[in-house]
Amino acid sequence: MRPADRVLGATLLAAALFGLSFLDAARLRSAHEPALKRTEELVTRLRLTDAVLFTEARYTRHLSQADLHSPFQDHPVALEHFPSGSLLPPPRALLKRHEALDREAAPSD
Amino acid sequence: MKPWIEKQHHLIDFTAQSLARRKGKSLGLLVVYTLLVFVLASVSLYTHALRNEATRILAGTPEIVLQRLIAGRHDLVPPGYVERIGRIRGVQKIEGRLWGYYYDSVLKANYTFMVAADREIAPGEIVVGPALERTRGLSEGNGISFRSYSGELHTFIAAEVLPHESELVSADLVLMNEADFRRFFAYPAGHYTDVALWVANPLEVRNVGVKLLDALPDSRPILREEVLRTYASIFDWREGMMLALLSAAILAFGIFAWEKAAGLSAEEKREIGILKAIGWETGDVIAMKFWEGFLVSLLAFLIGYVTAYLHVFHFEFTLFAPVLKGWAVLYPSFALTPQIDGLQVATLFVFTVLPYTAATLVPIWRAATTDPDTVMRS
């Protein structure tokens, strides 16, 4: 076998596996669909608001329910110290929230 | 067309042999390159799938959750609050939610205690999430004692374990009935943790939010849309420690690849000189080097991507999971549904394959256009 055939063969094999990964993804998607539906229903029924990604701190456990103060509430000038806090950005809506929902008063002159 | 293909075939032959002559160097490059693609693809596939799954599952959260704040802190909703909300036009359904955290000193883990809105749980019984079943060895019919904040021990019987498939939202839950919850936390009668609201007209949600703030100035409404947006931006690519650490690796690889590709070794220069001296054209030399860069980077991309796919969707992101789990003792174990963003894969391809291929061509073009004699002597 020529060296080129070996190299091209390996590349083709890798490309075929790459293609197969998309087929496998489609298969897994349809296999997971019923479970996802049931989970969605559970969320609606139990009135859940957050995913259980990190249980160590309340502002990472219930990310959407946290406020900007909770990570620093232990004592005045406290630093946020849970490792998961460095992985999760603060909820974007929280940073913009007052502008969107708070009283829309004109600034005084 | 056929002679062109035949020529490229021969050029690849030559490239493969030349790579085989520098076996250690070529293999080293391929391995490092593949690892880099593997790490980048793993993070990108995982975060994309998690983001999609979280937003899909959380689409059923209450339309508005109303919290009460005192001095910037979340406080209990007092009696009378729910009635005042009921008078706001557009509100269709109101429910007080009861939930809280419990720190289990046995396991050093936090649980979320909650009153189930969808089922009647008998007094003294609880329904637990799958992570509790795993870590505390709880199964149906088993008893467990929790020490309440007042110091008393309360014993509960696990009546049911929530299904494993919903672990992403239910891993640490402990569901109980209202009387048990109030007794356990010594919750004042008529108070709630927060209030869930549903609005008749979805277009009115924002207006109802503004009206709530006017009627109850000490409250903070959280809209479903905001919950979803929070999860849509979860592990944002620009954020996160992992990528910050990774950037150093990417930079190191960049330098390594640039050094390897851009700076020609004396041996390679001599090789080009000889090739030109025996009659190779500049175009042939460039084509040969193009194949070298392209094949190495394409193979690294394909192998790296496929292993990343297997790692994320068939091995539950095992290698990086410890980073994501932090110090939490209780964490969900879930199999993500592959949601692959074609654009993300294409971006990864463009950013990994093209720069390396391009970087190999520039110095070769410079060396290949100079006189073979000068190249060999330099």
Short mmCIF file of C-alpha atoms in Angstrom, two decimals:
data_model
loop_
_atom_site.label_atom_id
_atom_site.label_comp_id
_atom_site.label_asym_id
_atom_site.label_seq_id
_atom_site.Cartn_x
_atom_site.Cartn_y
_atom_site.Cartn_z
CA MET A 1 0.00 0.00 0.00
CA ARG A 2 1.29 3.45 -0.90
CA PRO A 3 1.92 5.85 2.01
CA ALA A 4 -0.62 8.29 0.55
CA ASP A 5 -3.32 5.62 0.66
CA ARG A 6 -2.59 4.95 4.29
CA VAL A 7 -2.79 8.64 5.22
CA LEU A 8 -5.92 9.22 3.16
CA GLY A 9 -7.47 6.04 4.55
CA ALA A 10 -6.92 7.22 8.12
CA THR A 11 -8.36 10.64 7.29
CA LEU A 12 -11.39 9.08 5.60
CA LEU A 13 -11.95 6.81 8.57
CA ALA A 14 -11.80 9.78 10.95
CA ALA A 15 -14.17 11.70 8.68
CA ALA A 16 -16.59 8.77 8.68
CA LEU A 17 -16.51 8.69 12.50
CA PHE A 18 -17.10 12.45 12.50
CA GLY A 19 -20.17 11.93 10.31
CA LEU A 20 -21.33 9.05 12.51
CA SER A 21 -21.22 11.30 15.57
CA PHE A 22 -24.00 13.41 14.03
CA LEU A 23 -26.11 10.31 13.35
CA ASP A 24 -25.51 9.16 16.92
CA ALA A 25 -26.53 12.60 18.19
CA ALA A 26 -29.82 12.36 16.28
CA ARG A 27 -30.41 8.87 17.69
CA LEU A 28 -29.72 10.02 21.27
CA ARG A 29 -31.94 13.06 20.80
CA SER A 30 -34.94 10.96 19.89
CA ALA A 31 -34.14 8.43 22.62
CA HIS A 32 -33.99 11.19 25.27
CA GLU A 33 -37.08 13.03 24.07
CA PRO A 34 -39.69 11.26 26.27
CA ALA A 35 -37.54 11.72 29.41
CA LEU A 36 -37.04 15.41 28.58
CA LYS A 37 -40.81 15.80 28.22
CA ARG A 38 -41.39 14.16 31.59
CA THR A 39 -38.78 16.41 33.21
CA GLU A 40 -40.43 19.45 31.66
CA GLU A 41 -43.75 18.36 33.17
CA LEU A 42 -42.11 17.83 36.57
CA VAL A 43 -40.75 21.39 36.46
CA THR A 44 -44.22 22.75 35.68
CA ARG A 45 -45.92 20.64 38.34
CA LEU A 46 -43.45 21.36 41.14
CA ARG A 47 -43.05 25.06 40.17
CA LEU A 48 -39.29 24.64 39.92
CA THR A 49 -37.19 27.54 38.72
CA ASP A 50 -33.61 26.28 38.54
CA ALA A 51 -31.35 23.48 37.43
CA VAL A 52 -29.34 21.61 40.06
CA LEU A 53 -25.87 22.43 38.79
CA PHE A 54 -24.10 23.44 41.99
CA THR A 55 -25.61 22.79 45.41
CA GLU A 56 -22.87 24.36 47.50
CA ALA A 57 -24.11 27.97 47.64
CA ARG A 58 -27.64 29.27 47.42
CA TYR A 59 -26.81 31.78 44.72
CA THR A 60 -25.47 29.02 42.49
CA ARG A 61 -28.14 26.47 43.42
CA HIS A 62 -30.98 28.86 42.59
CA LEU A 63 -29.17 31.05 40.14
CA SER A 64 -32.22 32.81 38.77
CA GLN A 65 -33.59 33.58 42.26
CA ALA A 66 -30.37 35.04 43.60
CA ASP A 67 -29.79 38.74 43.97
CA LEU A 68 -26.55 40.60 43.49
CA HIS A 69 -25.90 40.80 47.21
CA SER A 70 -26.19 37.15 48.16
CA PRO A 71 -22.64 36.12 47.16
CA PHE A 72 -21.20 38.79 49.48
CA GLN A 73 -23.61 38.56 52.37
CA ASP A 74 -21.58 36.72 54.96
CA HIS A 75 -20.25 39.90 56.49
CA PRO A 76 -19.56 43.43 55.33
CA VAL A 77 -16.86 43.59 52.63
CA ALA A 78 -17.05 39.80 52.29
CA LEU A 79 -15.55 38.18 49.24
CA GLU A 80 -17.43 35.64 47.23
CA HIS A 81 -15.67 32.38 47.98
CA PHE A 82 -17.51 29.41 46.52
CA PRO A 83 -15.63 27.86 43.59
CA SER A 84 -18.81 27.48 41.57
CA GLY A 85 -19.30 31.24 41.77
CA SER A 86 -16.29 31.68 39.54
CA LEU A 87 -17.76 29.38 36.90
CA LEU A 88 -21.19 30.94 36.70
CA PRO A 89 -21.65 34.50 35.55
CA PRO A 90 -24.21 36.51 37.54
CA PRO A 91 -27.63 36.36 35.88
CA ARG A 92 -27.59 38.86 33.07
CA ALA A 93 -31.14 39.95 33.79
CA LEU A 94 -30.08 40.92 37.28
CA LEU A 95 -27.59 43.44 36.04
CA LYS A 96 -30.17 45.08 33.83
CA ARG A 97 -33.27 44.49 35.90
CA HIS A 98 -33.85 47.90 37.49
CA GLU A 99 -33.63 49.60 34.19
CA ALA A 100 -36.25 47.30 32.75
CA LEU A 101 -38.79 47.03 35.52
CA ASP A 102 -38.23 49.68 38.13
CA ARG A 103 -40.12 52.92 38.26
CA GLU A 104 -39.65 54.84 35.08
CA ALA A 105 -39.15 58.29 36.54
CA ALA A 106 -37.47 61.13 34.70
CA PRO A 107 -34.23 62.31 36.31
CA SER A 108 -34.56 65.56 38.16
CA ASP A 109 -32.81 68.56 36.70
CA MET B 1 -8.49 16.10 -13.98
CA LYS B 2 -6.96 12.65 -13.68
CA PRO B 3 -3.31 13.73 -14.07
CA TRP B 4 -3.93 16.42 -11.43
CA ILE B 5 -5.28 13.86 -8.98
CA GLU B 6 -2.39 11.52 -9.75
CA LYS B 7 0.07 14.35 -9.09
CA GLN B 8 -1.55 15.21 -5.74
CA HIS B 9 -1.49 11.52 -4.88
CA HIS B 10 2.26 11.45 -5.44
CA LEU B 11 2.73 14.66 -3.47
CA ILE B 12 0.81 13.15 -0.53
CA ASP B 13 3.02 10.06 -0.88
CA PHE B 14 6.06 12.24 -0.53
CA THR B 15 4.53 14.21 2.37
CA ALA B 16 3.62 11.02 4.23
CA GLN B 17 7.14 9.69 3.81
CA SER B 18 8.67 12.96 4.91
CA LEU B 19 6.42 12.98 8.00
CA ALA B 20 7.36 9.37 8.69
CA ARG B 21 11.05 10.30 8.59
CA ARG B 22 10.41 12.79 11.42
CA LYS B 23 8.16 10.38 13.25
CA GLY B 24 8.61 11.69 16.81
CA LYS B 25 8.13 15.31 15.86
CA SER B 26 5.10 14.67 13.63
CA LEU B 27 3.39 12.38 16.12
CA GLY B 28 4.06 14.83 18.94
CA LEU B 29 2.47 17.62 16.95
CA LEU B 30 -0.54 15.48 16.06
CA VAL B 31 -1.08 14.45 19.69
CA VAL B 32 -0.80 17.99 21.09
CA TYR B 33 -3.01 19.34 18.33
CA THR B 34 -5.63 16.61 18.87
CA LEU B 35 -5.63 17.25 22.62
CA LEU B 36 -6.24 20.94 22.10
CA VAL B 37 -9.18 20.30 19.76
CA PHE B 38 -10.48 17.69 22.21
CA VAL B 39 -10.50 20.14 25.12
CA LEU B 40 -12.02 22.98 23.13
CA ALA B 41 -14.66 20.74 21.54
CA SER B 42 -15.51 19.10 24.88
CA VAL B 43 -16.17 22.42 26.58
CA SER B 44 -18.07 23.77 23.63
CA LEU B 45 -20.26 20.66 23.14
CA TYR B 46 -20.97 20.37 26.88
CA THR B 47 -21.94 23.98 27.46
CA HIS B 48 -24.06 24.12 24.33
CA ALA B 49 -25.95 20.93 25.24
CA LEU B 50 -26.38 22.00 28.87
CA ARG B 51 -27.60 25.44 27.87
CA ASN B 52 -30.13 23.93 25.47
CA GLU B 53 -31.33 21.33 27.92
CA ALA B 54 -31.71 23.81 30.79
CA THR B 55 -33.68 26.34 28.74
CA ARG B 56 -35.86 23.61 27.26
CA ILE B 57 -36.67 22.03 30.65
CA LEU B 58 -37.16 25.33 32.46
CA ALA B 59 -39.67 26.59 29.90
CA GLY B 60 -42.37 25.41 32.33
CA THR B 61 -41.31 27.55 35.32
CA PRO B 62 -43.91 29.95 36.80
CA GLU B 63 -44.42 33.05 34.67
CA ILE B 64 -43.49 35.35 37.55
CA VAL B 65 -41.91 34.55 40.90
CA LEU B 66 -42.37 37.36 43.40
CA GLN B 67 -39.87 37.71 46.21
CA ARG B 68 -40.04 40.11 49.10
CA LEU B 69 -36.88 41.97 50.00
CA ILE B 70 -35.94 43.55 53.29
CA ALA B 71 -32.72 45.58 53.33
CA GLY B 72 -31.63 43.88 50.13
CA ARG B 73 -32.24 40.40 51.49
CA HIS B 74 -34.83 37.88 50.47
CA ASP B 75 -37.48 37.69 53.21
CA LEU B 76 -40.68 35.76 53.89
CA VAL B 77 -43.88 36.86 52.21
CA PRO B 78 -46.25 37.92 55.00
CA PRO B 79 -50.01 37.14 55.15
CA GLY B 80 -52.09 39.54 53.10
CA TYR B 81 -49.52 39.80 50.32
CA VAL B 82 -51.16 37.15 48.18
CA GLU B 83 -54.55 38.89 48.48
CA ARG B 84 -53.04 42.20 47.38
CA ILE B 85 -51.50 40.56 44.32
CA GLY B 86 -54.86 39.00 43.50
CA ARG B 87 -56.31 42.45 43.00
CA ILE B 88 -53.87 43.24 40.17
CA ARG B 89 -55.55 42.90 36.79
CA GLY B 90 -54.22 40.25 34.47
CA VAL B 91 -53.08 37.84 37.18
CA GLN B 92 -54.69 34.50 36.52
CA LYS B 93 -53.35 32.24 39.23
CA ILE B 94 -51.37 32.83 42.44
CA GLU B 95 -49.66 30.27 44.61
CA GLY B 96 -47.49 30.74 47.65
CA ARG B 97 -44.34 28.61 47.39
CA LEU B 98 -42.70 27.08 50.42
CA TRP B 99 -39.09 26.04 50.07
CA GLY B 100 -35.79 26.43 51.83
CA TYR B 101 -32.33 25.02 52.30
CA TYR B 102 -31.18 22.43 54.76
CA TYR B 103 -27.54 21.74 55.51
CA ASP B 104 -26.95 18.10 56.27
CA SER B 105 -23.97 17.90 58.61
CA VAL B 106 -23.62 14.14 58.05
CA LEU B 107 -22.89 14.57 54.39
CA LYS B 108 -21.83 18.23 54.52
CA ALA B 109 -24.26 18.90 51.71
CA ASN B 110 -27.14 21.28 51.06
CA TYR B 111 -30.61 19.99 50.24
CA THR B 112 -33.56 21.94 48.93
CA PHE B 113 -36.66 21.27 51.05
CA MET B 114 -39.89 22.03 49.29
CA VAL B 115 -43.61 21.64 49.67
CA ALA B 116 -44.87 19.73 46.63
CA ALA B 117 -47.52 21.61 44.71
CA ASP B 118 -48.51 18.65 42.59
CA ARG B 119 -49.08 15.82 45.07
CA GLU B 120 -50.39 15.00 48.49
CA ILE B 121 -47.62 13.68 50.70
CA ALA B 122 -48.70 11.94 53.89
CA PRO B 123 -47.50 13.48 57.18
CA GLY B 124 -44.09 12.13 58.17
CA GLU B 125 -43.24 11.08 54.64
CA ILE B 126 -40.90 12.66 52.10
CA VAL B 127 -40.19 12.29 48.39
CA VAL B 128 -36.47 12.57 47.68
CA GLY B 129 -34.34 13.43 44.69
CA PRO B 130 -32.05 10.83 43.10
CA ALA B 131 -28.82 12.34 44.48
CA LEU B 132 -30.09 11.77 48.02
CA GLU B 133 -30.93 8.22 47.19
CA ARG B 134 -27.36 7.75 45.99
CA THR B 135 -25.47 9.55 48.72
CA ARG B 136 -27.59 8.75 51.78
CA GLY B 137 -28.56 5.29 50.59
CA LEU B 138 -32.24 6.17 50.83
CA SER B 139 -34.77 4.04 49.06
CA GLU B 140 -38.54 3.69 49.30
CA GLY B 141 -39.62 2.82 52.83
CA ASN B 142 -36.34 3.87 54.50
CA GLY B 143 -36.33 6.36 57.34
CA ILE B 144 -34.07 9.39 57.71
CA SER B 145 -33.67 11.92 60.52
CA PHE B 146 -32.91 15.60 60.06
CA ARG B 147 -32.06 17.94 62.90
CA SER B 148 -34.15 21.08 62.53
CA TYR B 149 -32.88 24.57 63.24
CA SER B 150 -34.58 24.45 66.62
CA GLY B 151 -32.45 21.43 67.52
CA GLU B 152 -35.14 18.73 67.45
CA LEU B 153 -34.71 15.57 65.45
CA HIS B 154 -37.43 14.90 62.89
CA THR B 155 -37.73 11.47 61.33
CA PHE B 156 -39.21 11.02 57.89
CA ILE B 157 -39.94 7.99 55.77
CA ALA B 158 -38.93 8.18 52.11
CA ALA B 159 -42.14 7.36 50.27
CA GLU B 160 -40.77 7.75 46.78
CA VAL B 161 -37.61 8.60 44.89
CA LEU B 162 -37.95 11.03 41.98
CA PRO B 163 -36.94 9.51 38.63
CA HIS B 164 -33.26 9.60 37.72
CA GLU B 165 -34.04 11.01 34.27
CA SER B 166 -35.08 14.36 35.80
CA GLU B 167 -31.96 14.68 37.92
CA LEU B 168 -30.90 17.94 36.29
CA VAL B 169 -33.72 19.71 38.14
CA SER B 170 -34.51 17.37 41.03
CA ALA B 171 -31.23 15.89 42.34
CA ASP B 172 -31.22 17.55 45.79
CA LEU B 173 -34.97 17.93 46.37
CA VAL B 174 -36.75 16.77 49.50
CA LEU B 175 -40.50 17.15 49.05
CA MET B 176 -42.83 17.10 52.05
CA ASN B 177 -46.27 18.26 53.06
CA GLU B 178 -46.99 21.79 54.23
CA ALA B 179 -47.58 21.00 57.92
CA ASP B 180 -44.30 19.06 58.16
CA PHE B 181 -42.40 21.84 56.40
CA ARG B 182 -43.79 24.54 58.70
CA ARG B 183 -43.09 22.44 61.78
CA PHE B 184 -39.56 21.56 60.69
CA PHE B 185 -38.45 25.12 59.93
CA ALA B 186 -40.74 26.70 62.58
CA TYR B 187 -42.21 28.72 59.71
CA PRO B 188 -44.71 31.35 60.87
CA ALA B 189 -48.29 30.52 59.87
CA GLY B 190 -49.55 32.25 56.74
CA HIS B 191 -46.03 33.17 55.56
CA TYR B 192 -44.56 31.90 52.31
CA THR B 193 -41.05 31.80 50.85
CA ASP B 194 -42.16 33.49 47.67
CA VAL B 195 -45.16 33.67 45.37
CA ALA B 196 -45.59 32.10 41.93
CA LEU B 197 -47.92 33.90 39.51
CA TRP B 198 -49.40 33.11 36.16
CA VAL B 199 -50.64 35.82 33.82
CA ALA B 200 -53.64 35.36 31.50
CA ASN B 201 -52.09 37.13 28.53
CA PRO B 202 -48.42 36.31 27.89
CA LEU B 203 -47.90 39.75 26.32
CA GLU B 204 -48.92 41.35 29.60
CA VAL B 205 -46.28 39.66 31.78
CA ARG B 206 -43.95 42.65 31.75
CA ASN B 207 -46.80 45.08 32.54
CA VAL B 208 -47.93 42.89 35.41
CA GLY B 209 -44.32 42.96 36.67
CA VAL B 210 -44.34 46.77 36.65
CA LYS B 211 -47.76 46.84 38.36
CA LEU B 212 -46.48 44.46 41.05
CA LEU B 213 -43.58 46.78 41.77
CA ASP B 214 -45.95 49.73 42.09
CA ALA B 215 -48.37 47.89 44.36
CA LEU B 216 -45.68 46.18 46.44
CA PRO B 217 -42.57 48.38 46.44
CA ASP B 218 -40.63 45.95 48.64
CA SER B 219 -41.02 43.11 46.16
CA ARG B 220 -38.86 41.81 43.37
CA PRO B 221 -40.57 40.05 40.48
CA ILE B 222 -38.53 37.51 38.52
CA LEU B 223 -39.98 36.83 35.09
CA ARG B 224 -39.77 33.45 33.38
CA GLU B 225 -38.08 35.17 30.49
CA GLU B 226 -35.29 36.24 32.85
CA VAL B 227 -34.90 32.73 34.25
CA LEU B 228 -34.53 31.44 30.71
CA ARG B 229 -32.10 34.18 29.79
CA THR B 230 -30.02 33.36 32.86
CA TYR B 231 -29.70 29.78 31.72
CA ALA B 232 -29.20 30.76 28.11
CA SER B 233 -26.04 32.56 29.11
CA ILE B 234 -24.88 29.87 31.51
CA PHE B 235 -21.16 29.06 31.24
CA ASP B 236 -20.86 31.75 28.69
CA TRP B 237 -17.86 31.19 26.46
CA ARG B 238 -16.28 34.40 27.55
CA GLU B 239 -16.80 33.67 31.19
CA GLY B 240 -15.63 30.86 33.38
CA MET B 241 -12.43 29.82 34.92
CA MET B 242 -11.94 26.87 32.65
CA LEU B 243 -11.62 28.93 29.53
CA ALA B 244 -9.40 31.41 31.28
CA LEU B 245 -7.08 28.54 32.12
CA LEU B 246 -7.47 27.17 28.65
CA SER B 247 -6.45 30.41 27.05
CA ALA B 248 -2.94 29.81 28.37
CA ALA B 249 -2.93 26.38 26.72
CA ILE B 250 -4.23 27.84 23.47
CA LEU B 251 -1.56 30.50 23.53
CA ALA B 252 1.13 27.90 24.23
CA PHE B 253 -0.11 25.82 21.33
CA GLY B 254 -0.22 28.90 19.13
CA ILE B 255 3.44 29.58 19.85
CA PHE B 256 4.34 25.92 19.37
CA ALA B 257 2.49 25.67 16.07
CA TRP B 258 3.80 28.98 14.82
CA GLU B 259 7.32 28.03 15.70
CA LYS B 260 6.90 24.65 14.05
CA ALA B 261 5.15 25.96 10.98
CA ALA B 262 6.66 29.35 10.41
CA GLY B 263 10.29 28.79 11.21
CA LEU B 264 11.82 26.33 8.79
CA SER B 265 14.53 24.10 10.16
CA ALA B 266 17.85 23.95 8.32
CA GLU B 267 17.00 20.39 7.34
CA GLU B 268 13.70 21.45 5.80
CA LYS B 269 15.39 24.29 3.94
CA ARG B 270 17.95 21.88 2.54
CA GLU B 271 15.15 19.54 1.52
CA ILE B 272 13.43 22.33 -0.39
CA GLY B 273 16.71 23.32 -2.02
CA ILE B 274 17.33 19.76 -3.17
CA LEU B 275 13.79 19.37 -4.45
CA LYS B 276 14.11 22.53 -6.46
CA ALA B 277 17.53 21.53 -7.73
CA ILE B 278 16.22 18.23 -9.03
CA GLY B 279 13.47 20.00 -10.92
CA TRP B 280 10.49 20.51 -8.60
CA GLU B 281 8.54 23.64 -9.36
CA THR B 282 7.73 26.22 -6.69
CA GLY B 283 4.05 25.27 -6.98
CA ASP B 284 4.86 21.61 -6.29
CA VAL B 285 6.85 22.43 -3.18
CA ILE B 286 4.05 24.65 -1.87
CA ALA B 287 1.42 22.00 -2.70
CA MET B 288 3.48 19.36 -0.86
CA LYS B 289 3.75 21.53 2.24
CA PHE B 290 0.08 22.48 1.98
CA TRP B 291 -0.85 18.80 2.16
CA GLU B 292 1.39 18.36 5.16
CA GLY B 293 -0.25 21.19 7.14
CA PHE B 294 -3.75 20.39 5.96
CA LEU B 295 -3.62 16.64 6.63
CA VAL B 296 -2.08 17.03 10.09
CA SER B 297 -4.59 19.67 11.17
CA LEU B 298 -7.59 17.95 9.58
CA LEU B 299 -6.74 14.64 11.20
CA ALA B 300 -6.22 16.38 14.57
CA PHE B 301 -9.56 18.15 14.21
CA LEU B 302 -11.47 14.98 13.29
CA ILE B 303 -9.94 12.76 15.99
CA GLY B 304 -10.19 15.54 18.61
CA TYR B 305 -13.83 16.23 17.81
CA VAL B 306 -14.91 12.57 17.78
CA THR B 307 -13.21 11.83 21.11
CA ALA B 308 -14.74 15.00 22.59
CA TYR B 309 -18.18 13.86 21.40
CA LEU B 310 -17.73 10.47 23.05
CA HIS B 311 -16.37 12.11 26.20
CA VAL B 312 -19.32 14.49 26.61
CA PHE B 313 -22.25 12.37 25.52
CA HIS B 314 -21.16 8.81 26.30
CA PHE B 315 -18.85 9.30 29.28
CA GLU B 316 -20.72 12.13 31.03
CA PHE B 317 -17.90 14.68 30.69
CA THR B 318 -15.84 12.65 33.17
CA LEU B 319 -12.50 14.41 32.78
CA PHE B 320 -13.73 17.94 33.43
CA ALA B 321 -16.63 17.16 35.74
CA PRO B 322 -14.54 17.70 38.91
CA VAL B 323 -13.88 21.28 37.83
CA LEU B 324 -17.56 21.93 37.31
CA LYS B 325 -18.64 20.21 40.50
CA GLY B 326 -16.69 22.59 42.72
CA TRP B 327 -16.88 21.73 46.37
CA ALA B 328 -20.48 20.60 46.25
CA VAL B 329 -20.97 17.17 47.75
CA LEU B 330 -24.29 16.62 46.05
CA TYR B 331 -24.24 16.97 42.34
CA PRO B 332 -26.53 15.61 39.70
CA SER B 333 -25.36 12.89 37.39
CA PHE B 334 -27.10 13.25 34.08
CA ALA B 335 -26.65 12.19 30.49
CA LEU B 336 -26.99 15.24 28.28
CA THR B 337 -28.91 15.14 25.05
CA PRO B 338 -26.57 15.99 22.16
CA GLN B 339 -27.55 19.36 20.75
CA ILE B 340 -24.88 20.19 18.23
CA ASP B 341 -24.59 23.62 16.79
CA GLY B 342 -23.27 23.34 13.23
CA LEU B 343 -21.93 26.87 13.36
CA GLN B 344 -19.94 26.08 16.49
CA VAL B 345 -18.37 23.01 14.86
CA ALA B 346 -17.60 25.05 11.74
CA THR B 347 -16.01 27.79 13.86
CA LEU B 348 -13.88 25.25 15.67
CA PHE B 349 -12.82 23.82 12.28
CA VAL B 350 -11.94 27.24 10.89
CA PHE B 351 -10.00 28.25 13.98
CA THR B 352 -8.03 25.04 14.24
CA VAL B 353 -7.40 23.86 10.70
CA LEU B 354 -7.01 27.05 8.68
CA PRO B 355 -4.45 29.00 10.75
CA TYR B 356 -2.04 26.08 10.93
CA THR B 357 -2.34 25.31 7.23
CA ALA B 358 -1.84 28.98 6.40
CA ALA B 359 1.10 29.30 8.78
CA THR B 360 2.93 26.44 7.07
CA LEU B 361 2.56 28.02 3.65
CA VAL B 362 4.09 31.46 4.18
CA PRO B 363 7.71 30.48 5.00
CA ILE B 364 7.62 27.69 2.44
CA TRP B 365 6.55 30.12 -0.23
CA ARG B 366 9.44 32.40 0.76
CA ALA B 367 11.98 29.58 0.73
CA ALA B 368 10.58 27.99 -2.41
CA THR B 369 10.80 31.17 -4.46
CA THR B 370 14.47 31.78 -3.71
CA ASP B 371 17.31 30.25 -5.62
CA PRO B 372 17.99 26.60 -4.64
CA ASP B 373 21.69 27.27 -4.32
CA THR B 374 21.12 30.12 -1.82
CA VAL B 375 18.59 28.05 0.12
CA MET B 376 20.99 25.12 0.45
CA ARG B 377 23.92 27.33 1.49
CA SER B 378 22.00 29.48 4.00
#
